[in-house]
mmCIF file of C-alpha atoms in Angstrom:
data_model
loop_
_atom_site.group_PDB
_atom_site.id
_atom_site.type_symbol
_atom_site.label_atom_id
_atom_site.label_comp_id
_atom_site.label_asym_id
_atom_site.label_seq_id
_atom_site.Cartn_x
_atom_site.Cartn_y
_atom_site.Cartn_z
ATOM 1 C CA ARG A 1104 0.000 0.000 0.000
ATOM 2 C CA LEU A 1105 2.842 2.400 0.781
ATOM 3 C CA ALA A 1106 4.400 1.723 -2.614
ATOM 4 C CA ASP A 1107 1.179 2.851 -4.307
ATOM 5 C CA ARG A 1108 1.151 6.243 -2.575
ATOM 6 C CA THR A 1109 2.102 9.258 -4.666
ATOM 7 C CA ASP A 1110 2.972 11.540 -1.726
ATOM 8 C CA LEU A 1111 6.108 9.569 -0.789
ATOM 9 C CA VAL A 1112 9.416 10.464 -2.393
ATOM 10 C CA ALA A 1113 10.921 6.988 -2.055
ATOM 11 C CA LEU A 1114 10.302 3.748 -0.218
ATOM 12 C CA LEU A 1115 13.207 1.651 1.002
ATOM 13 C CA GLY A 1116 12.728 -1.923 2.177
ATOM 14 C CA VAL A 1117 15.299 -3.569 4.411
ATOM 15 C CA ASP A 1118 15.573 -7.252 5.235
ATOM 16 C CA THR A 1119 18.227 -9.934 5.262
ATOM 17 C CA VAL A 1120 16.572 -11.327 2.119
ATOM 18 C CA PRO A 1121 15.212 -8.647 -0.233
ATOM 19 C CA ALA A 1122 11.648 -9.027 -1.455
ATOM 20 C CA ARG A 1123 10.254 -7.974 -4.812
ATOM 21 C CA VAL A 1124 7.682 -5.213 -4.503
ATOM 22 C CA ASP A 1125 7.173 -2.689 -7.297
ATOM 23 C CA GLY A 1126 8.033 0.809 -6.123
ATOM 24 C CA VAL A 1127 10.295 -0.347 -3.282
ATOM 25 C CA VAL A 1128 14.088 -0.222 -3.345
ATOM 26 C CA TRP A 1129 15.396 -3.157 -1.310
ATOM 27 C CA ARG A 1130 18.650 -3.389 0.601
ATOM 28 C CA ALA A 1131 19.867 -6.616 2.162
ATOM 29 C CA VAL A 1132 20.784 -5.500 5.678
ATOM 30 C CA ASP A 1133 20.704 -7.127 9.088
ATOM 31 C CA LEU A 1134 18.890 -4.647 11.336
ATOM 32 C CA ARG A 1135 21.459 -5.309 14.048
ATOM 33 C CA ASP A 1136 24.228 -3.980 11.774
ATOM 34 C CA PRO A 1137 26.175 -1.271 13.672
ATOM 35 C CA GLU A 1138 26.218 0.766 10.429
ATOM 36 C CA LEU A 1139 22.414 0.694 10.088
ATOM 37 C CA ALA A 1140 22.026 4.487 10.230
ATOM 38 C CA THR A 1141 24.645 4.907 7.501
ATOM 39 C CA ARG A 1142 22.850 2.377 5.301
ATOM 40 C CA LEU A 1143 19.539 4.209 5.827
ATOM 41 C CA ARG A 1144 20.876 7.733 5.327
ATOM 42 C CA GLY A 1145 18.159 10.054 4.056
ATOM 43 C CA ALA A 1146 15.275 8.130 5.625
ATOM 44 C CA THR A 1147 12.782 10.275 7.539
ATOM 45 C CA THR A 1148 10.660 7.441 8.972
ATOM 46 C CA LEU A 1149 11.792 3.965 10.011
ATOM 47 C CA VAL A 1150 9.055 1.351 10.291
ATOM 48 C CA HIS A 1151 10.070 -1.878 12.030
ATOM 49 C CA LEU A 1152 7.336 -4.516 11.834
ATOM 50 C CA ALA A 1153 9.213 -7.568 13.012
ATOM 51 C CA PRO A 1154 7.364 -10.812 12.349
ATOM 52 C CA PRO A 1155 6.371 -12.722 15.482
ATOM 53 C CA PRO A 1156 9.200 -15.098 16.312
ATOM 54 C CA ASP A 1157 8.620 -18.809 16.650
ATOM 55 C CA PRO A 1158 8.070 -19.468 20.389
ATOM 56 C CA SER A 1159 10.237 -22.595 20.140
ATOM 57 C CA THR A 1160 13.278 -20.491 19.153
ATOM 58 C CA PRO A 1161 15.841 -20.436 21.979
ATOM 59 C CA VAL A 1162 15.379 -17.380 24.211
ATOM 60 C CA THR A 1163 18.769 -15.828 23.428
ATOM 61 C CA VAL A 1164 18.266 -16.107 19.663
ATOM 62 C CA ARG A 1165 14.672 -14.846 19.810
ATOM 63 C CA ARG A 1166 15.682 -11.965 22.072
ATOM 64 C CA ALA A 1167 18.448 -10.960 19.642
ATOM 65 C CA LEU A 1168 15.999 -10.986 16.740
ATOM 66 C CA THR A 1169 13.420 -8.840 18.516
ATOM 67 C CA VAL A 1170 14.984 -6.664 21.182
ATOM 68 C CA ASP A 1171 18.420 -6.112 19.668
ATOM 69 C CA ALA A 1172 16.909 -5.273 16.268
ATOM 70 C CA ALA A 1173 14.452 -2.822 17.868
ATOM 71 C CA GLU A 1174 17.304 -1.186 19.774
ATOM 72 C CA ALA A 1175 19.304 -0.798 16.555
ATOM 73 C CA VAL A 1176 16.323 0.693 14.692
ATOM 74 C CA LEU A 1177 15.697 3.183 17.511
ATOM 75 C CA GLY A 1178 19.396 4.077 17.570
ATOM 76 C CA ALA A 1179 19.372 4.633 13.814
ATOM 77 C CA ALA A 1180 16.233 6.797 14.146
ATOM 78 C CA ARG A 1181 17.973 8.892 16.818
ATOM 79 C CA GLU A 1182 21.073 9.317 14.651
ATOM 80 C CA LEU A 1183 19.054 10.131 11.522
ATOM 81 C CA LYS A 1184 16.602 12.356 13.431
ATOM 82 C CA ALA A 1185 13.887 10.173 11.900
ATOM 83 C CA ARG A 1186 10.512 9.081 13.210
ATOM 84 C CA ALA A 1187 10.345 5.434 14.347
ATOM 85 C CA VAL A 1188 7.358 3.095 14.199
ATOM 86 C CA LEU A 1189 7.700 -0.244 15.983
ATOM 87 C CA CYS A 1190 5.324 -3.113 16.586
ATOM 88 C CA THR A 1191 4.876 -5.082 19.814
ATOM 89 C CA SER A 1192 1.527 -6.586 20.827
ATOM 90 C CA ALA A 1193 -1.555 -5.814 22.882
ATOM 91 C CA ASP A 1194 -0.376 -8.595 25.189
ATOM 92 C CA VAL A 1195 1.870 -6.019 26.912
ATOM 93 C CA TYR A 1196 -1.236 -4.844 28.802
ATOM 94 C CA GLY A 1197 -2.098 -8.277 30.156
ATOM 95 C CA ALA A 1198 -5.707 -9.350 30.570
ATOM 96 C CA ARG A 1199 -6.952 -7.853 33.828
ATOM 97 C CA PRO A 1200 -10.531 -7.229 34.906
ATOM 98 C CA ASP A 1201 -9.674 -3.751 36.278
ATOM 99 C CA HIS A 1202 -8.578 -2.384 32.892
ATOM 100 C CA PRO A 1203 -10.828 0.323 31.502
ATOM 101 C CA VAL A 1204 -12.489 -0.315 28.169
ATOM 102 C CA PRO A 1205 -11.243 0.740 25.723
ATOM 103 C CA LEU A 1206 -7.632 0.661 26.884
ATOM 104 C CA GLY A 1207 -5.908 4.011 26.547
ATOM 105 C CA ASP A 1208 -2.236 4.593 25.774
ATOM 106 C CA ALA A 1209 -1.676 5.589 29.411
ATOM 107 C CA THR A 1210 -2.838 2.171 30.678
ATOM 108 C CA PRO A 1211 0.020 0.623 32.680
ATOM 109 C CA LEU A 1212 1.826 -2.220 30.996
ATOM 110 C CA CYS A 1213 1.849 -5.686 32.538
ATOM 111 C CA GLU A 1214 4.942 -6.127 34.703
ATOM 112 C CA ALA A 1215 4.340 -9.725 35.780
ATOM 113 C CA ALA A 1216 5.201 -11.306 32.425
ATOM 114 C CA ASP A 1217 7.690 -14.133 32.090
ATOM 115 C CA PRO A 1218 10.904 -12.269 31.167
ATOM 116 C CA ASP A 1219 11.946 -15.175 28.921
ATOM 117 C CA GLY A 1220 8.616 -15.354 27.091
ATOM 118 C CA LEU A 1221 7.301 -13.484 24.068
ATOM 119 C CA VAL A 1222 5.520 -10.949 26.286
ATOM 120 C CA GLY A 1223 8.845 -10.324 28.018
ATOM 121 C CA ASP A 1224 10.374 -9.559 24.604
ATOM 122 C CA HIS A 1225 7.547 -7.147 23.806
ATOM 123 C CA LEU A 1226 7.880 -5.422 27.171
ATOM 124 C CA ALA A 1227 11.634 -5.052 26.617
ATOM 125 C CA VAL A 1228 10.939 -3.382 23.246
ATOM 126 C CA GLU A 1229 8.366 -1.105 24.932
ATOM 127 C CA GLN A 1230 11.004 -0.072 27.499
ATOM 128 C CA LEU A 1231 13.440 0.734 24.673
ATOM 129 C CA CYS A 1232 10.770 2.846 22.975
ATOM 130 C CA ALA A 1233 10.064 4.742 26.204
ATOM 131 C CA ALA A 1234 13.793 5.400 26.665
ATOM 132 C CA ALA A 1235 14.119 6.590 23.053
ATOM 133 C CA ARG A 1236 11.214 9.021 23.552
ATOM 134 C CA ARG A 1237 13.031 10.501 26.555
ATOM 135 C CA THR A 1238 16.013 11.237 24.278
ATOM 136 C CA GLY A 1239 13.806 13.043 21.754
ATOM 137 C CA VAL A 1240 13.057 10.292 19.229
ATOM 138 C CA ASP A 1241 9.519 10.488 17.815
ATOM 139 C CA VAL A 1242 8.331 6.902 18.449
ATOM 140 C CA THR A 1243 4.997 5.302 17.630
ATOM 141 C CA VAL A 1244 4.243 1.805 18.914
ATOM 142 C CA LEU A 1245 1.657 -0.364 17.196
ATOM 143 C CA ARG A 1246 0.065 -2.963 19.476
ATOM 144 C CA PRO A 1247 -2.083 -5.305 17.393
ATOM 145 C CA ALA A 1248 -4.355 -7.775 19.165
ATOM 146 C CA PRO A 1249 -5.332 -11.181 17.838
ATOM 147 C CA VAL A 1250 -9.006 -11.428 16.978
ATOM 148 C CA VAL A 1251 -10.708 -14.753 16.418
ATOM 149 C CA GLY A 1252 -13.535 -14.490 13.964
ATOM 150 C CA LEU A 1253 -16.132 -17.210 13.831
ATOM 151 C CA SER A 1254 -18.735 -17.614 11.156
ATOM 152 C CA PRO A 1255 -21.377 -20.342 10.833
ATOM 153 C CA SER A 1256 -19.533 -21.720 7.812
ATOM 154 C CA LEU A 1257 -16.328 -22.159 9.840
ATOM 155 C CA ASP A 1258 -17.525 -23.378 13.204
ATOM 156 C CA GLY A 1259 -21.226 -23.048 13.917
ATOM 157 C CA HIS A 1260 -20.910 -24.864 17.273
ATOM 158 C CA ARG A 1261 -18.400 -22.371 18.741
ATOM 159 C CA LEU A 1262 -20.352 -19.445 17.360
ATOM 160 C CA ARG A 1263 -23.510 -20.723 19.056
ATOM 161 C CA GLN A 1264 -21.596 -21.057 22.351
ATOM 162 C CA LEU A 1265 -20.432 -17.434 22.174
ATOM 163 C CA ALA A 1266 -23.916 -16.242 21.215
ATOM 164 C CA GLY A 1267 -25.561 -18.116 24.110
ATOM 165 C CA PRO A 1268 -26.643 -16.665 27.447
ATOM 166 C CA ARG A 1269 -23.589 -18.150 29.226
ATOM 167 C CA LEU A 1270 -19.983 -18.812 28.343
ATOM 168 C CA LEU A 1271 -18.474 -22.167 29.211
ATOM 169 C CA ALA A 1272 -15.969 -22.240 32.063
ATOM 170 C CA VAL A 1273 -13.897 -24.714 34.023
ATOM 171 C CA ARG A 1274 -15.030 -25.150 37.629
ATOM 172 C CA GLY A 1275 -12.750 -23.320 40.058
ATOM 173 C CA PHE A 1276 -11.207 -21.115 37.363
ATOM 174 C CA GLU A 1277 -12.407 -17.615 36.541
ATOM 175 C CA PRO A 1278 -11.532 -16.961 32.867
ATOM 176 C CA LEU A 1279 -10.809 -13.462 31.598
ATOM 177 C CA TRP A 1280 -12.714 -12.852 28.357
ATOM 178 C CA GLN A 1281 -12.211 -10.058 25.898
ATOM 179 C CA LEU A 1282 -14.887 -9.941 23.239
ATOM 180 C CA CYS A 1283 -15.158 -7.708 20.222
ATOM 181 C CA HIS A 1284 -18.508 -7.120 18.532
ATOM 182 C CA VAL A 1285 -18.571 -7.647 14.776
ATOM 183 C CA GLU A 1286 -19.500 -3.971 14.269
ATOM 184 C CA ASP A 1287 -16.336 -2.891 16.102
#
């Protein structure tokens, strides 16, 4: 979609393996490259949408792919005086019954996450973003949330359960549900 816009001067894609997208100039670069800012000279906005890592990846490798890359992108944005857009996940808020609905940007992040888990990686990236903001970097964080959509053609039984007067639960366990209406 960005490549189709006429108000952008140029669009540069960066990955270890260049892709083929019309209107995008690709450079094969590891985001953790210490010369990242030099390789991105002239960029005014850096968008880092790291794919979700495989949870079975060893913690140290996964952490290097997520947190170290985010730190390098934020450092390059600082050096280039560029805006930075990074992606974590809505899981950084945790699922708590005392959260207001809808969640605002000022909602406290979950601090009880497993530091070696994916949420721990996302929280570490959020901390880097907060630190970068304090040094003057214009940072935007996208926090997508997974949404499960059910239609009668896919799973009529589950859809009927969610549409019923009660939701199923396991005795002795109080589940935390977050539901999104189809019109939202």
